[in-house]
mmCIF file of C-alpha atoms and ligand atoms in Angstrom:
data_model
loop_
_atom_site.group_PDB
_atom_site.id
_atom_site.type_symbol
_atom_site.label_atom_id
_atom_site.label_comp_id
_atom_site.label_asym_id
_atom_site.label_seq_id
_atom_site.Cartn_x
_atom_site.Cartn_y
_atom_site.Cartn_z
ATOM 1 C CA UNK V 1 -17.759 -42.295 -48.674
ATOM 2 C CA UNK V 2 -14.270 -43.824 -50.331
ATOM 3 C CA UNK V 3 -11.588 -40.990 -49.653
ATOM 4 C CA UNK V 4 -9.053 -40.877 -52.301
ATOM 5 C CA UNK V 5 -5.348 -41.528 -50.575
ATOM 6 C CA UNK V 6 -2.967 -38.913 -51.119
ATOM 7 C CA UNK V 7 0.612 -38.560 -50.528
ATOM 8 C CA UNK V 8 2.309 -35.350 -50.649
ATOM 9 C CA UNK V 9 5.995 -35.119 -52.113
ATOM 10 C CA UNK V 10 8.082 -32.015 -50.922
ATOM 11 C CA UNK V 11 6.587 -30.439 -47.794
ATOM 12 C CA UNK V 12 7.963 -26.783 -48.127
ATOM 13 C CA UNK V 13 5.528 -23.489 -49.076
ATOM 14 C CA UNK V 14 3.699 -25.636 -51.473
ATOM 15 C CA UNK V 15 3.670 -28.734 -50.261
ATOM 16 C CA UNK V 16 2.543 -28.184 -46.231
ATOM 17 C CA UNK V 17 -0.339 -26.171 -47.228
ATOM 18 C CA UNK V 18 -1.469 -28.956 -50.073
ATOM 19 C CA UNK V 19 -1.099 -31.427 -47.126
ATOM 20 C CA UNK V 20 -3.320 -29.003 -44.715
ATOM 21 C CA UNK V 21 -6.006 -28.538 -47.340
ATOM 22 C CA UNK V 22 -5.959 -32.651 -47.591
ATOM 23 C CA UNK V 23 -6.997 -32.682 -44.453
ATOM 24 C CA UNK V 24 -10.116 -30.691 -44.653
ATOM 25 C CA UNK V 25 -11.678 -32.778 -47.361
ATOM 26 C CA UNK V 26 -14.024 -35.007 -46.805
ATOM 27 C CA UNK V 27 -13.831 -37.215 -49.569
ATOM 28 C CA UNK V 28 -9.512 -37.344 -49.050
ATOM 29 C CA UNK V 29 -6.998 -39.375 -46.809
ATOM 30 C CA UNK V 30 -3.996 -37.689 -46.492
ATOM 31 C CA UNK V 31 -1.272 -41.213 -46.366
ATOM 32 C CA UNK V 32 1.569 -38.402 -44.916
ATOM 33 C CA UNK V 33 4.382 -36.191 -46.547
ATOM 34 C CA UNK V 34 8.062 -36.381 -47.445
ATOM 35 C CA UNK V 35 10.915 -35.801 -45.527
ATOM 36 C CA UNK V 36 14.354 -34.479 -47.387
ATOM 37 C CA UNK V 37 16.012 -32.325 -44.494
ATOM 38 C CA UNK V 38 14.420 -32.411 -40.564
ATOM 39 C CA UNK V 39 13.967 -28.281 -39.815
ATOM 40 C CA UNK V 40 10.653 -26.524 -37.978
ATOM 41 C CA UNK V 41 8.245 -27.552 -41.059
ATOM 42 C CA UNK V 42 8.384 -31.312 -40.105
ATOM 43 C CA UNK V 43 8.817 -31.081 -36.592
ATOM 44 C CA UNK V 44 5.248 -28.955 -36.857
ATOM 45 C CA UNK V 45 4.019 -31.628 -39.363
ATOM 46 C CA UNK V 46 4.670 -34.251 -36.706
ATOM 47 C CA UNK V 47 2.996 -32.119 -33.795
ATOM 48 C CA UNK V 48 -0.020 -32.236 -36.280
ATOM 49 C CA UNK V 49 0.110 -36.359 -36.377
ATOM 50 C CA UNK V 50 0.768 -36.040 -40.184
ATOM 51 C CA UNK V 51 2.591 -39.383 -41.354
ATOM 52 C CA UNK V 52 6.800 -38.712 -42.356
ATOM 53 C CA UNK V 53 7.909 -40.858 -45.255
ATOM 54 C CA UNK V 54 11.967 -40.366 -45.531
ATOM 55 C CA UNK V 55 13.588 -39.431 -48.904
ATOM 56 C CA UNK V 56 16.175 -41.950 -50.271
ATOM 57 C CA UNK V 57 19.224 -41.422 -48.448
ATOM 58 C CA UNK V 58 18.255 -39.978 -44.959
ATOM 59 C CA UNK V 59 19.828 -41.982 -42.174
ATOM 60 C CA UNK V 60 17.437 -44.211 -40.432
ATOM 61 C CA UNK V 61 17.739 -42.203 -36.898
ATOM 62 C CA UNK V 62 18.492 -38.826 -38.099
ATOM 63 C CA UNK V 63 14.106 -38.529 -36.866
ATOM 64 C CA UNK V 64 15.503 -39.450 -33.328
ATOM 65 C CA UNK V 65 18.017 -36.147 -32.953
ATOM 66 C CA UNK V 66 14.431 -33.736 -33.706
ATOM 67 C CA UNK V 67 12.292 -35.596 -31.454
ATOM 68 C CA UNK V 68 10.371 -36.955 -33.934
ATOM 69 C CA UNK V 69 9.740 -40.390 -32.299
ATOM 70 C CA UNK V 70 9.055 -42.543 -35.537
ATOM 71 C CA UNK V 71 8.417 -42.438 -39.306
ATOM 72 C CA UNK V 72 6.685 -44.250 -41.684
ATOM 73 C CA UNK V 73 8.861 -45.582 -43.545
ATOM 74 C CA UNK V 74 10.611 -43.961 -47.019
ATOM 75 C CA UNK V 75 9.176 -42.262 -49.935
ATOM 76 C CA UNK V 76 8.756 -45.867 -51.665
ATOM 77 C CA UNK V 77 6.069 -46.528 -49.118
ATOM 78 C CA UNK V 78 4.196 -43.199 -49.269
ATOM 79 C CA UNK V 79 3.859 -43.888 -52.994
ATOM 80 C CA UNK V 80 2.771 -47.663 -52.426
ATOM 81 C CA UNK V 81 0.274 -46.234 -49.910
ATOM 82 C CA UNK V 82 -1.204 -43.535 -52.346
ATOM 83 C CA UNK V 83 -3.541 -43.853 -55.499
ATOM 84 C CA UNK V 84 -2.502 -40.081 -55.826
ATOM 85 C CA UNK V 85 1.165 -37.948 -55.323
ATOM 86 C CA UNK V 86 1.352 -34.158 -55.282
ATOM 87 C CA UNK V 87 4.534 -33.363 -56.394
ATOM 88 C CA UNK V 88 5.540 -29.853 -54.586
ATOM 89 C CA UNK V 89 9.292 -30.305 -54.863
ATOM 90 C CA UNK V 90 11.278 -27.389 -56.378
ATOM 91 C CA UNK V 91 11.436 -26.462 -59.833
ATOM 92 C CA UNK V 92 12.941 -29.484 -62.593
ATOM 93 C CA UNK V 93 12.748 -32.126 -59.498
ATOM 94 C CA UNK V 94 8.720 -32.943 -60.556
ATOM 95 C CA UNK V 95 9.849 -34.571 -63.362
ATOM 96 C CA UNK V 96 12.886 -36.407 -62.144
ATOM 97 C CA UNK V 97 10.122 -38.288 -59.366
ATOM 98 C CA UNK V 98 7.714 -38.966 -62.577
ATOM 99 C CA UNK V 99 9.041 -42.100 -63.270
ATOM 100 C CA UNK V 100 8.727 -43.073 -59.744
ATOM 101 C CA UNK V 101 5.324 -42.432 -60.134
ATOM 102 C CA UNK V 102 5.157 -44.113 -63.565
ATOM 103 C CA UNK V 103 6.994 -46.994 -62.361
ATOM 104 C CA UNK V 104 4.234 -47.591 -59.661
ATOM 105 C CA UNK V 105 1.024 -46.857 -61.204
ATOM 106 C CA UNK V 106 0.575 -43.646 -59.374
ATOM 107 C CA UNK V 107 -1.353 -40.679 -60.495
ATOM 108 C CA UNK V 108 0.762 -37.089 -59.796
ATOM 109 C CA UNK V 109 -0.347 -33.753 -59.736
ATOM 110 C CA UNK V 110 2.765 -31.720 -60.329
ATOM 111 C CA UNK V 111 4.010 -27.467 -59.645
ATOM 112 C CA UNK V 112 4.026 -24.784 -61.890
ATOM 113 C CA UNK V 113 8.206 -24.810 -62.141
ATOM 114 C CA UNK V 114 8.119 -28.396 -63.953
ATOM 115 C CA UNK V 115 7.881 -27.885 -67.741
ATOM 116 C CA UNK V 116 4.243 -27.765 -69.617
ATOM 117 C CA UNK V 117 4.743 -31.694 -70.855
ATOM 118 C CA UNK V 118 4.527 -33.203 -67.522
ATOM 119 C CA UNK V 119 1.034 -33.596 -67.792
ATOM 120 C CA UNK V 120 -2.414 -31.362 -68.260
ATOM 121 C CA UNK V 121 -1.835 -27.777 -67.612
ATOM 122 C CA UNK V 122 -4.735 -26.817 -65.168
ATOM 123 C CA UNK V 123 -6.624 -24.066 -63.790
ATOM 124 C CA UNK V 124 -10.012 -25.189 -62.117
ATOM 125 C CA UNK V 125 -12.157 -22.546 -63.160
ATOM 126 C CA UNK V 126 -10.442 -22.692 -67.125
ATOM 127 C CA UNK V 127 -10.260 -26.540 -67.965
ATOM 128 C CA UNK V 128 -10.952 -28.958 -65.253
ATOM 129 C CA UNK V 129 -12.690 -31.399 -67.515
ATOM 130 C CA UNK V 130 -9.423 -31.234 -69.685
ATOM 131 C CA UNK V 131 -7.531 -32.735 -67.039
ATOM 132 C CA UNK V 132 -10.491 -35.737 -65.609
ATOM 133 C CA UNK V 133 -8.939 -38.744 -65.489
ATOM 134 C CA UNK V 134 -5.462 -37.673 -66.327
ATOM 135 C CA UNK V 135 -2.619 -39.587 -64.934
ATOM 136 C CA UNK V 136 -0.380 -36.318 -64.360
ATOM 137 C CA UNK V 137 -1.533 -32.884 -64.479
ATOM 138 C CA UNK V 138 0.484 -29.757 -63.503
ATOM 139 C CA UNK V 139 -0.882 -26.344 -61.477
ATOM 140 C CA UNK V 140 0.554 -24.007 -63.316
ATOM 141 C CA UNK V 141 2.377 -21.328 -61.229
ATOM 142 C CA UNK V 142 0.484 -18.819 -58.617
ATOM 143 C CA UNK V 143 1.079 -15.658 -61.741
ATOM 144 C CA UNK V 144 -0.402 -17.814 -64.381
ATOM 145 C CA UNK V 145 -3.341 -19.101 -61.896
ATOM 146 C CA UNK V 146 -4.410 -15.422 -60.855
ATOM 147 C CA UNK V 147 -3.928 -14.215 -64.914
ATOM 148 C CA UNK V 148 -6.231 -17.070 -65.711
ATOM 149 C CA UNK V 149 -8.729 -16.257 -63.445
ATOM 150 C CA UNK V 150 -9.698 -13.191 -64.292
ATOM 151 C CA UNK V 151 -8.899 -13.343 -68.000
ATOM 152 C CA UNK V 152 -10.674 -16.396 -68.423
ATOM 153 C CA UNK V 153 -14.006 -14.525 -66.701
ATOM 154 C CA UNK V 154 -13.606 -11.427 -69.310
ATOM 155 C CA UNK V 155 -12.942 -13.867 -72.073
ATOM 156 C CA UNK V 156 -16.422 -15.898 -71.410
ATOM 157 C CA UNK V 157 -18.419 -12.468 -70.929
ATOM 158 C CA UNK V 158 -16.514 -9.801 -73.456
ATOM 159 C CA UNK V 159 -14.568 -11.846 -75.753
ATOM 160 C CA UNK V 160 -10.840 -10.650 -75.473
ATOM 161 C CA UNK V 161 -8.912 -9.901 -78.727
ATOM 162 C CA UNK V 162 -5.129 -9.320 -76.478
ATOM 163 C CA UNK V 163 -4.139 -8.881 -73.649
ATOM 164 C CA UNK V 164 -0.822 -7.630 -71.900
ATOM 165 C CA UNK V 165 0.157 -8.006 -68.509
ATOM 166 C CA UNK V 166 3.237 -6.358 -66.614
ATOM 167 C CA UNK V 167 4.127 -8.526 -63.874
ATOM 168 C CA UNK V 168 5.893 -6.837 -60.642
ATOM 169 C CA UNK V 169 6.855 -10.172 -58.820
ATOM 170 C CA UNK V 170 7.988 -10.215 -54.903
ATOM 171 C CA UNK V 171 11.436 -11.027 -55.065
ATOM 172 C CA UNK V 172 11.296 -14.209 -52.505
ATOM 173 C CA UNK V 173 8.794 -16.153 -50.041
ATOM 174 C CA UNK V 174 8.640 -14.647 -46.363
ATOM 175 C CA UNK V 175 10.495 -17.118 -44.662
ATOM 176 C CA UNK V 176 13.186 -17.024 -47.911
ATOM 177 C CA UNK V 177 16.319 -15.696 -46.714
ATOM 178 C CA UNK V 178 18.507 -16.959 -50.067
ATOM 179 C CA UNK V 179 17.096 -14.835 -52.311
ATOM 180 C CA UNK V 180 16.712 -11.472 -53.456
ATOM 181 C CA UNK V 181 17.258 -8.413 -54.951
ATOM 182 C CA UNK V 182 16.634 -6.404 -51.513
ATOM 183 C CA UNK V 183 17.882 -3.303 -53.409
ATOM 184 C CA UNK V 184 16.698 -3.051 -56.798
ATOM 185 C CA UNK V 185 14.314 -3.284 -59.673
ATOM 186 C CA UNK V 186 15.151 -6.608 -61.719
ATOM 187 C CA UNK V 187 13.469 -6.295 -65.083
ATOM 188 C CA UNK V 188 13.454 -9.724 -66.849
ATOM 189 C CA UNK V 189 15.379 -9.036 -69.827
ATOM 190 C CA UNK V 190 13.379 -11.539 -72.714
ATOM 191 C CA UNK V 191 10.071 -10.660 -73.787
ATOM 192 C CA UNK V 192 8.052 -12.452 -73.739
ATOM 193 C CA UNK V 193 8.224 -13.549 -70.172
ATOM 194 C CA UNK V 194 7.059 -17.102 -69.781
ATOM 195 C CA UNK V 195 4.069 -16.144 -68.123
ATOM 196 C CA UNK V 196 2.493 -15.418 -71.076
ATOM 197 C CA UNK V 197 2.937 -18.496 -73.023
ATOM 198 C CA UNK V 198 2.461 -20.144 -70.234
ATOM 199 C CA UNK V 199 -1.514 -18.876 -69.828
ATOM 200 C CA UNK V 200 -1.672 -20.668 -73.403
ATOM 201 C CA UNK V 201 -1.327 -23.611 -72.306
ATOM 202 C CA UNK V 202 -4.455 -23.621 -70.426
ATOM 203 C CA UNK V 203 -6.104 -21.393 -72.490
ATOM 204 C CA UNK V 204 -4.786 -21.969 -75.986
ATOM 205 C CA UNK V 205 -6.937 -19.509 -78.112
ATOM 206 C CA UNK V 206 -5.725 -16.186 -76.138
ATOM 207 C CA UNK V 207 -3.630 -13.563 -77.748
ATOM 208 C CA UNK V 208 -1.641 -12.847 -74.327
ATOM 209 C CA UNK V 209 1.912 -11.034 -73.856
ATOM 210 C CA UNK V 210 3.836 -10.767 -70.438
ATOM 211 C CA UNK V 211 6.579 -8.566 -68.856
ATOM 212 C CA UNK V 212 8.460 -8.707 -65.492
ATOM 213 C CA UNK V 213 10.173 -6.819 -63.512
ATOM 214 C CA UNK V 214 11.408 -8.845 -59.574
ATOM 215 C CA UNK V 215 10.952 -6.034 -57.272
ATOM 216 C CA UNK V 216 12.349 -6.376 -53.251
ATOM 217 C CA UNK V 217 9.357 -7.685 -51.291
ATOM 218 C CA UNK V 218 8.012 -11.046 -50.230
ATOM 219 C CA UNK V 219 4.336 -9.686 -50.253
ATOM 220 C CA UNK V 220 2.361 -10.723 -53.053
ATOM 221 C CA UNK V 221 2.500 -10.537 -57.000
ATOM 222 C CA UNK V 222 0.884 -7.308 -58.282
ATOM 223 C CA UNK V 223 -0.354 -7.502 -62.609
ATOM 224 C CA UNK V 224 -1.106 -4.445 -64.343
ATOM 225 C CA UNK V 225 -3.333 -5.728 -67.239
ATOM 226 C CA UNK V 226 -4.454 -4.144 -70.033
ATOM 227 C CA UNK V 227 -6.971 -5.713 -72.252
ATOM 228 C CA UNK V 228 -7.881 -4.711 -75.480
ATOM 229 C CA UNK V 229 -12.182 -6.302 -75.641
ATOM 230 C CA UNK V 230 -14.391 -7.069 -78.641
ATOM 231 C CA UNK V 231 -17.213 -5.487 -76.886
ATOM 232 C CA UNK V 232 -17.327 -1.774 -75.326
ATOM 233 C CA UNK V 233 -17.788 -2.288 -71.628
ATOM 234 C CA UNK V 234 -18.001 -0.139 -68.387
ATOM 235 C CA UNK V 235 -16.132 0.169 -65.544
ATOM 236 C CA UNK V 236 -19.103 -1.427 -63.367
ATOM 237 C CA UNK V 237 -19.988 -3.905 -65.465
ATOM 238 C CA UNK V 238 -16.568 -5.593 -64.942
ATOM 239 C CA UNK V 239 -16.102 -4.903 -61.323
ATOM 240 C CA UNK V 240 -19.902 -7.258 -61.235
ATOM 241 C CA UNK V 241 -18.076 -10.036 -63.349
ATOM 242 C CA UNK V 242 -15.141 -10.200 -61.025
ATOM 243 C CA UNK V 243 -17.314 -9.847 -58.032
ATOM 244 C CA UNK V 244 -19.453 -12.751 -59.183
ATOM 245 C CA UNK V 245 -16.006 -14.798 -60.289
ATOM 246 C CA UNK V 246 -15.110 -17.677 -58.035
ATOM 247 C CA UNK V 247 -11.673 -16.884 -56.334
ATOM 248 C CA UNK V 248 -11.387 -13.484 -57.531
ATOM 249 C CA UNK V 249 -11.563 -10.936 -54.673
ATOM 250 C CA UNK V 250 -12.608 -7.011 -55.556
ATOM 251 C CA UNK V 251 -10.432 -5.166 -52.395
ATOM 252 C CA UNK V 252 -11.563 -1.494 -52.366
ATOM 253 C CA UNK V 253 -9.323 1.690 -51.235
ATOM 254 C CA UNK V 254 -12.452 2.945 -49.310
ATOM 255 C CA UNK V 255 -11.995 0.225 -47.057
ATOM 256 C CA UNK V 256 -8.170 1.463 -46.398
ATOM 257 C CA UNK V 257 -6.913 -1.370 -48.872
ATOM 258 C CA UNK V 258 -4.142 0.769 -50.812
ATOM 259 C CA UNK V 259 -1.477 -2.305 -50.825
ATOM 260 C CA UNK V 260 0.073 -5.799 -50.719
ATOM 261 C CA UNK V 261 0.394 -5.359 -46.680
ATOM 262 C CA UNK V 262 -3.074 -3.944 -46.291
ATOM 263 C CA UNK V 263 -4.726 -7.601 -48.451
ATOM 264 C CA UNK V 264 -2.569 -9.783 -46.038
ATOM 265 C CA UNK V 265 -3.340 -8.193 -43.227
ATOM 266 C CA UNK V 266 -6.877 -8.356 -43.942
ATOM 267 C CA UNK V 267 -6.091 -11.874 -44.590
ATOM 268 C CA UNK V 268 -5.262 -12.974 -41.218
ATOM 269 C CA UNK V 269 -7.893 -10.525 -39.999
ATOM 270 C CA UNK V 270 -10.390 -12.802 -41.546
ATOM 271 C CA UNK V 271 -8.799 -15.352 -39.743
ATOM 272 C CA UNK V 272 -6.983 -17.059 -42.609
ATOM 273 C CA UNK V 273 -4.805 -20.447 -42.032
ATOM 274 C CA UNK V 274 -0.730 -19.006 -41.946
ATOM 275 C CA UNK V 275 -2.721 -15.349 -43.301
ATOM 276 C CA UNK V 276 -3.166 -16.804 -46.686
ATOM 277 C CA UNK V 277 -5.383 -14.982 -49.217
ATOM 278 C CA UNK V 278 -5.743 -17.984 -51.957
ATOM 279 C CA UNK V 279 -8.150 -15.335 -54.101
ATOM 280 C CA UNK V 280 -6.993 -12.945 -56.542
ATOM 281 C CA UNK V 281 -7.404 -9.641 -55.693
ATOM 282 C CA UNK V 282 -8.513 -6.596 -57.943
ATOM 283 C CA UNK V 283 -8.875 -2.966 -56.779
ATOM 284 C CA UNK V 284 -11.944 -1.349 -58.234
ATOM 285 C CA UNK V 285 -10.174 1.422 -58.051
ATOM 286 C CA UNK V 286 -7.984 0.502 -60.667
ATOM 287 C CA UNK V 287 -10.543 -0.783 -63.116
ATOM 288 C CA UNK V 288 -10.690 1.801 -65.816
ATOM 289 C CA UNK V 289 -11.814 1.791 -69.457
ATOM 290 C CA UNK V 290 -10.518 3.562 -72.731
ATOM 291 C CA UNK V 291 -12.396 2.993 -75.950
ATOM 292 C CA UNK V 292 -12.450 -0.429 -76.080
ATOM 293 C CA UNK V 293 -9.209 -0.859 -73.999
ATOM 294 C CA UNK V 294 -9.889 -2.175 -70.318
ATOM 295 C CA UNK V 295 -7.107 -1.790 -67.723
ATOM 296 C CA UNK V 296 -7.210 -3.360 -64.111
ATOM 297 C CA UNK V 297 -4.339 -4.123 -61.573
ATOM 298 C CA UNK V 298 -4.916 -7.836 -59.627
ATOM 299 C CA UNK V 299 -2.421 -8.963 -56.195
ATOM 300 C CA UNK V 300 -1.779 -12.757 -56.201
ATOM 301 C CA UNK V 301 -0.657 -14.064 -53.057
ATOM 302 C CA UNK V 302 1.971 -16.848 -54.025
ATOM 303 C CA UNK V 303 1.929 -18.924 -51.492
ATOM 304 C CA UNK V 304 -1.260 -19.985 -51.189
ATOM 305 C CA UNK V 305 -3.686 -19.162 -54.801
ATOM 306 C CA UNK V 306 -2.976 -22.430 -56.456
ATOM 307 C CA UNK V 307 -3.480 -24.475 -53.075
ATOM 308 C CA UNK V 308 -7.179 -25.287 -54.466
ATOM 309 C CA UNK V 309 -6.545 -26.132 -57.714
ATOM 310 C CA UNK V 310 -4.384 -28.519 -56.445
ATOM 311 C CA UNK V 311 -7.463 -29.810 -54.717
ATOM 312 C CA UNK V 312 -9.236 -29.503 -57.547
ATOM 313 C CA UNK V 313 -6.727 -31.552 -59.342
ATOM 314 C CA UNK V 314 -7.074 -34.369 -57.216
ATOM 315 C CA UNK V 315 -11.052 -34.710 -57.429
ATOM 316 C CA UNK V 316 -10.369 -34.312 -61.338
ATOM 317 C CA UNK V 317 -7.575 -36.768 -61.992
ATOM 318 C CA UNK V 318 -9.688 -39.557 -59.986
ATOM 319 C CA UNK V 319 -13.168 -38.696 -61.477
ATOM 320 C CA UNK V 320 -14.277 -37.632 -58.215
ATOM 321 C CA UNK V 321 -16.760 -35.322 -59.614
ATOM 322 C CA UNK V 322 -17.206 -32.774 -61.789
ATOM 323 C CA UNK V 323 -15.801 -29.099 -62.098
ATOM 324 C CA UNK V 324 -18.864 -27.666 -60.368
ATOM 325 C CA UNK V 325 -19.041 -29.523 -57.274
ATOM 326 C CA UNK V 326 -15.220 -29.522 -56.823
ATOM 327 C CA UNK V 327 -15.046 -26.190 -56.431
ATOM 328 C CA UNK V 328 -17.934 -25.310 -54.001
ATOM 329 C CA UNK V 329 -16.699 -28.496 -52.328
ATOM 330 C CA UNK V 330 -13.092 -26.982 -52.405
ATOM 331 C CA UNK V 331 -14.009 -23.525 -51.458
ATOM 332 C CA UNK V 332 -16.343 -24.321 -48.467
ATOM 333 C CA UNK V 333 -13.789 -26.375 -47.333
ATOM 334 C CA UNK V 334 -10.665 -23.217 -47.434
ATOM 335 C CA UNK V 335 -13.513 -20.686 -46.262
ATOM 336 C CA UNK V 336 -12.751 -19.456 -49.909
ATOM 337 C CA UNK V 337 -15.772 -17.620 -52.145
HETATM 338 P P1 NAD J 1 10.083 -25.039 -51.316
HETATM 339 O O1 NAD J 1 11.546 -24.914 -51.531
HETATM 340 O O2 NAD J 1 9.422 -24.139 -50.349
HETATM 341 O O3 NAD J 1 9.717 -26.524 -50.911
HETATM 342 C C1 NAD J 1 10.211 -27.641 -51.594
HETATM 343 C C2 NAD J 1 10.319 -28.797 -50.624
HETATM 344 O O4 NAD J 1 10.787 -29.950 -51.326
HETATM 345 C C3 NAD J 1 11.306 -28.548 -49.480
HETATM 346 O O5 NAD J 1 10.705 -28.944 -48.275
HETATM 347 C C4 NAD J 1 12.503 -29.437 -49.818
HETATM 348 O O6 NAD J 1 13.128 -29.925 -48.658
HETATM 349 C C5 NAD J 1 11.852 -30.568 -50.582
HETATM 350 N N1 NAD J 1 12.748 -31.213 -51.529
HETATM 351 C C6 NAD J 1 13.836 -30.692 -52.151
HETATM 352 N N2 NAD J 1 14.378 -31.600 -52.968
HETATM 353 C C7 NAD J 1 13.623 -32.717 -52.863
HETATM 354 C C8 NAD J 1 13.665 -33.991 -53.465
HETATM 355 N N3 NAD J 1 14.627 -34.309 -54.337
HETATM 356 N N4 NAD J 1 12.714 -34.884 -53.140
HETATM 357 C C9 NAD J 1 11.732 -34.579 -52.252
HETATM 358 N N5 NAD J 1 11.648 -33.392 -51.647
HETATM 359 C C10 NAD J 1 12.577 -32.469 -51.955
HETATM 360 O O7 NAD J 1 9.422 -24.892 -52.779
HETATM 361 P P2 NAD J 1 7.982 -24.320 -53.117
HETATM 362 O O8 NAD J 1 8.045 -22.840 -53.126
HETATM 363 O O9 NAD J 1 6.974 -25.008 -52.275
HETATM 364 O O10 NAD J 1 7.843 -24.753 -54.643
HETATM 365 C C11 NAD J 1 7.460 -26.057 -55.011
HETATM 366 C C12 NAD J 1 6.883 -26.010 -56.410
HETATM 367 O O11 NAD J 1 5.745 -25.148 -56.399
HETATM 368 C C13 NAD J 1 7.810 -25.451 -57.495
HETATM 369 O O12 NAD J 1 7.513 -26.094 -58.712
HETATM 370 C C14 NAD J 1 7.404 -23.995 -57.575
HETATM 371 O O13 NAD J 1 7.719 -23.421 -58.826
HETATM 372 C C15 NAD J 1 5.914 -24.108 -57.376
HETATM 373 N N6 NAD J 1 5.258 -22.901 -56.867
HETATM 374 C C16 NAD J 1 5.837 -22.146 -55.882
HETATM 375 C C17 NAD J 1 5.193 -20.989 -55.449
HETATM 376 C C18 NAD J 1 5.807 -20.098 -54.416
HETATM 377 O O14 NAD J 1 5.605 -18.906 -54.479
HETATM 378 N N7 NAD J 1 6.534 -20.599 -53.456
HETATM 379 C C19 NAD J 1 3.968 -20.632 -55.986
HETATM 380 C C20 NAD J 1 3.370 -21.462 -56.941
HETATM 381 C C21 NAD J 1 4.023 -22.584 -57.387
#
């Protein structure tokens, strides 16, 4: 089998676990990852024989003083040696590389914190075939991934007239120790938040409205949703759908799962890579119905949930197959269901 060549740009939360799931597909080559500081990531990259391409303006030895015995070259190469880039630089840098990428003939798959015109919006389960053969496409961030997922599955079975969502967002990543609030509630003080719009983008037809409040912890994303259905439903029927939806999760309080620490640490119970949990999870305790209202509450781990879409985004962008197979293929491959 041809393996589609793949060079990862920006190798922090993002970009080391896009490079690990590379690795575990059998129809993709991972060419190696960027360099823009040396620190632990890289020197574990290298440990792992993964290929270091420097950024433009590293000194040529600066590898030498982390034991890092070689590198490949600089970023120019990694893109000369790719057919594909994943972008996982920070926020507004995505589209600063694009012409880089443009420049070269280079497909990119870029992060949810670049703006919607960099290329398809994408969620594999929503619009893959949206985004085959598309030169750049961009994962849309881990909130708008996990409210796709499961409002895309009640959309296809119930037909949704709204929906609202109240976001409660961790205030940093685990190893983040820049960022806060570690003592307060942060409401985010426009409404709409962006999350909302931004579901449009993959899913252009839904009547969908988004608040946010940054709360101190660096343990998951928590929704509360709140759907207003065409159809009267019951509480079982949708705890079925979302069972039966790929990379949704239902986590139960029977099975002493009352929080954000108890779905990680069932993550890395399970034996997950770095304790990742890339499915969204919904309590069936807290799916409820009212007339024709349905109300659920979903976690979204945001480190790792869009990890295979951007797999997903690969296969689709070079017409590897279609949305189907790239899943299962996908999923098998994470230990995902
Ligand atoms: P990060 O800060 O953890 O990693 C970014 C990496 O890019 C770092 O290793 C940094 O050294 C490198 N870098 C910085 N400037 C660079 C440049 N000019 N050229 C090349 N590399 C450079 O960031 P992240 O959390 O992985 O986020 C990356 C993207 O993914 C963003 O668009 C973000 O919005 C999105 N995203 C993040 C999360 C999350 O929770 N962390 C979830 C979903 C999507």
């Amino acid at each position: 089998m041809t393996k589609v060549k793949v060079g990862v740009v920006g190798y922090g939360t993002i970009g080391k676990r896009v490079a690990d799931a590379v690795l575990l597909q059998d129809d993709m080559e991972l060419v190696g990852i960027t360099v823009n500081s040396y620190n632990y990531k890289i020197k574990a990259a290298n440990k792992k024989g993964i290929n270091i391409f420097a950024m433009r303006g590293m000194r040529d030895k600066d590898h030498l003083n982390y034991g890092i015995d070689s590198v490949c070259g600089h970023v120019e190469d990694l893109i000369e040696q790719s057919e594909i880039i994943v972008d996982c630089t920070p926020k507004n840098i995505g589209s600063e590389n694009k012409c880089w990428y443009e420049k070269r003939g280079v497909k990119a798959i870029f992060q949810g914190g670049e703006k919607e015109d960099i290329g398809v919006s994408f969620v594999s389960q929503c619009n893959y075939s949206d985004a085959c053969g598309a030169d750049f496409i961009r994962v849309v961030s881990c909130n708008t991934t996990g409210l796709c997922r499961t409002l895309s599955a009640l959309d296809n079975s119930f037909d949704i007239h709204q929906a609202h969502a109240t976001l409660i967002r961790r205030a940093a990543d685990p190893w983040d120790i820049y960022h806060g609030p570690i003592n307060a509630l942060v409401p985010h003080l426009a409404v709409p938040s962006h999350h909302g719009p931004d579901v449009r983008t993959v899913m252009p037809h839904l009547e969908v409205f988004t608040t946010s409040v940054s709360v101190p912890t660096t343990l998951m994303h928590v929704h509360s949703v709140v759907v207003d259905l065409g159809v009267n439903v019951t509480v079982d029927q949708v705890a079925n759908l979302f069972k039966d939806t790929t990379r949704v999760r239902m986590v139960y309080n029977s099975d002493g799962i009352r929080s954000t620490a108890e779905i990680l640490e069932y993550a890395k119970d399970l034996g997950r890579d770095r304790g990742d949990m890339p499915e969204v999870c919904v309590w069936k305790e807290t799916i409820g119905v009212w007339k024709n209202k349905l109300m659920y509450v979903q976690a979204i781990h945001q480190e790792s949930d869009v990890i295979p879409e951007n797999i997903d985004a690969i296969r689709a962008a070079c017409n590897i197959c279609d949305q189907t197979e790239s899943i299962l293929k996908t999923n098998k491959s994470l230990g995902i269901s």
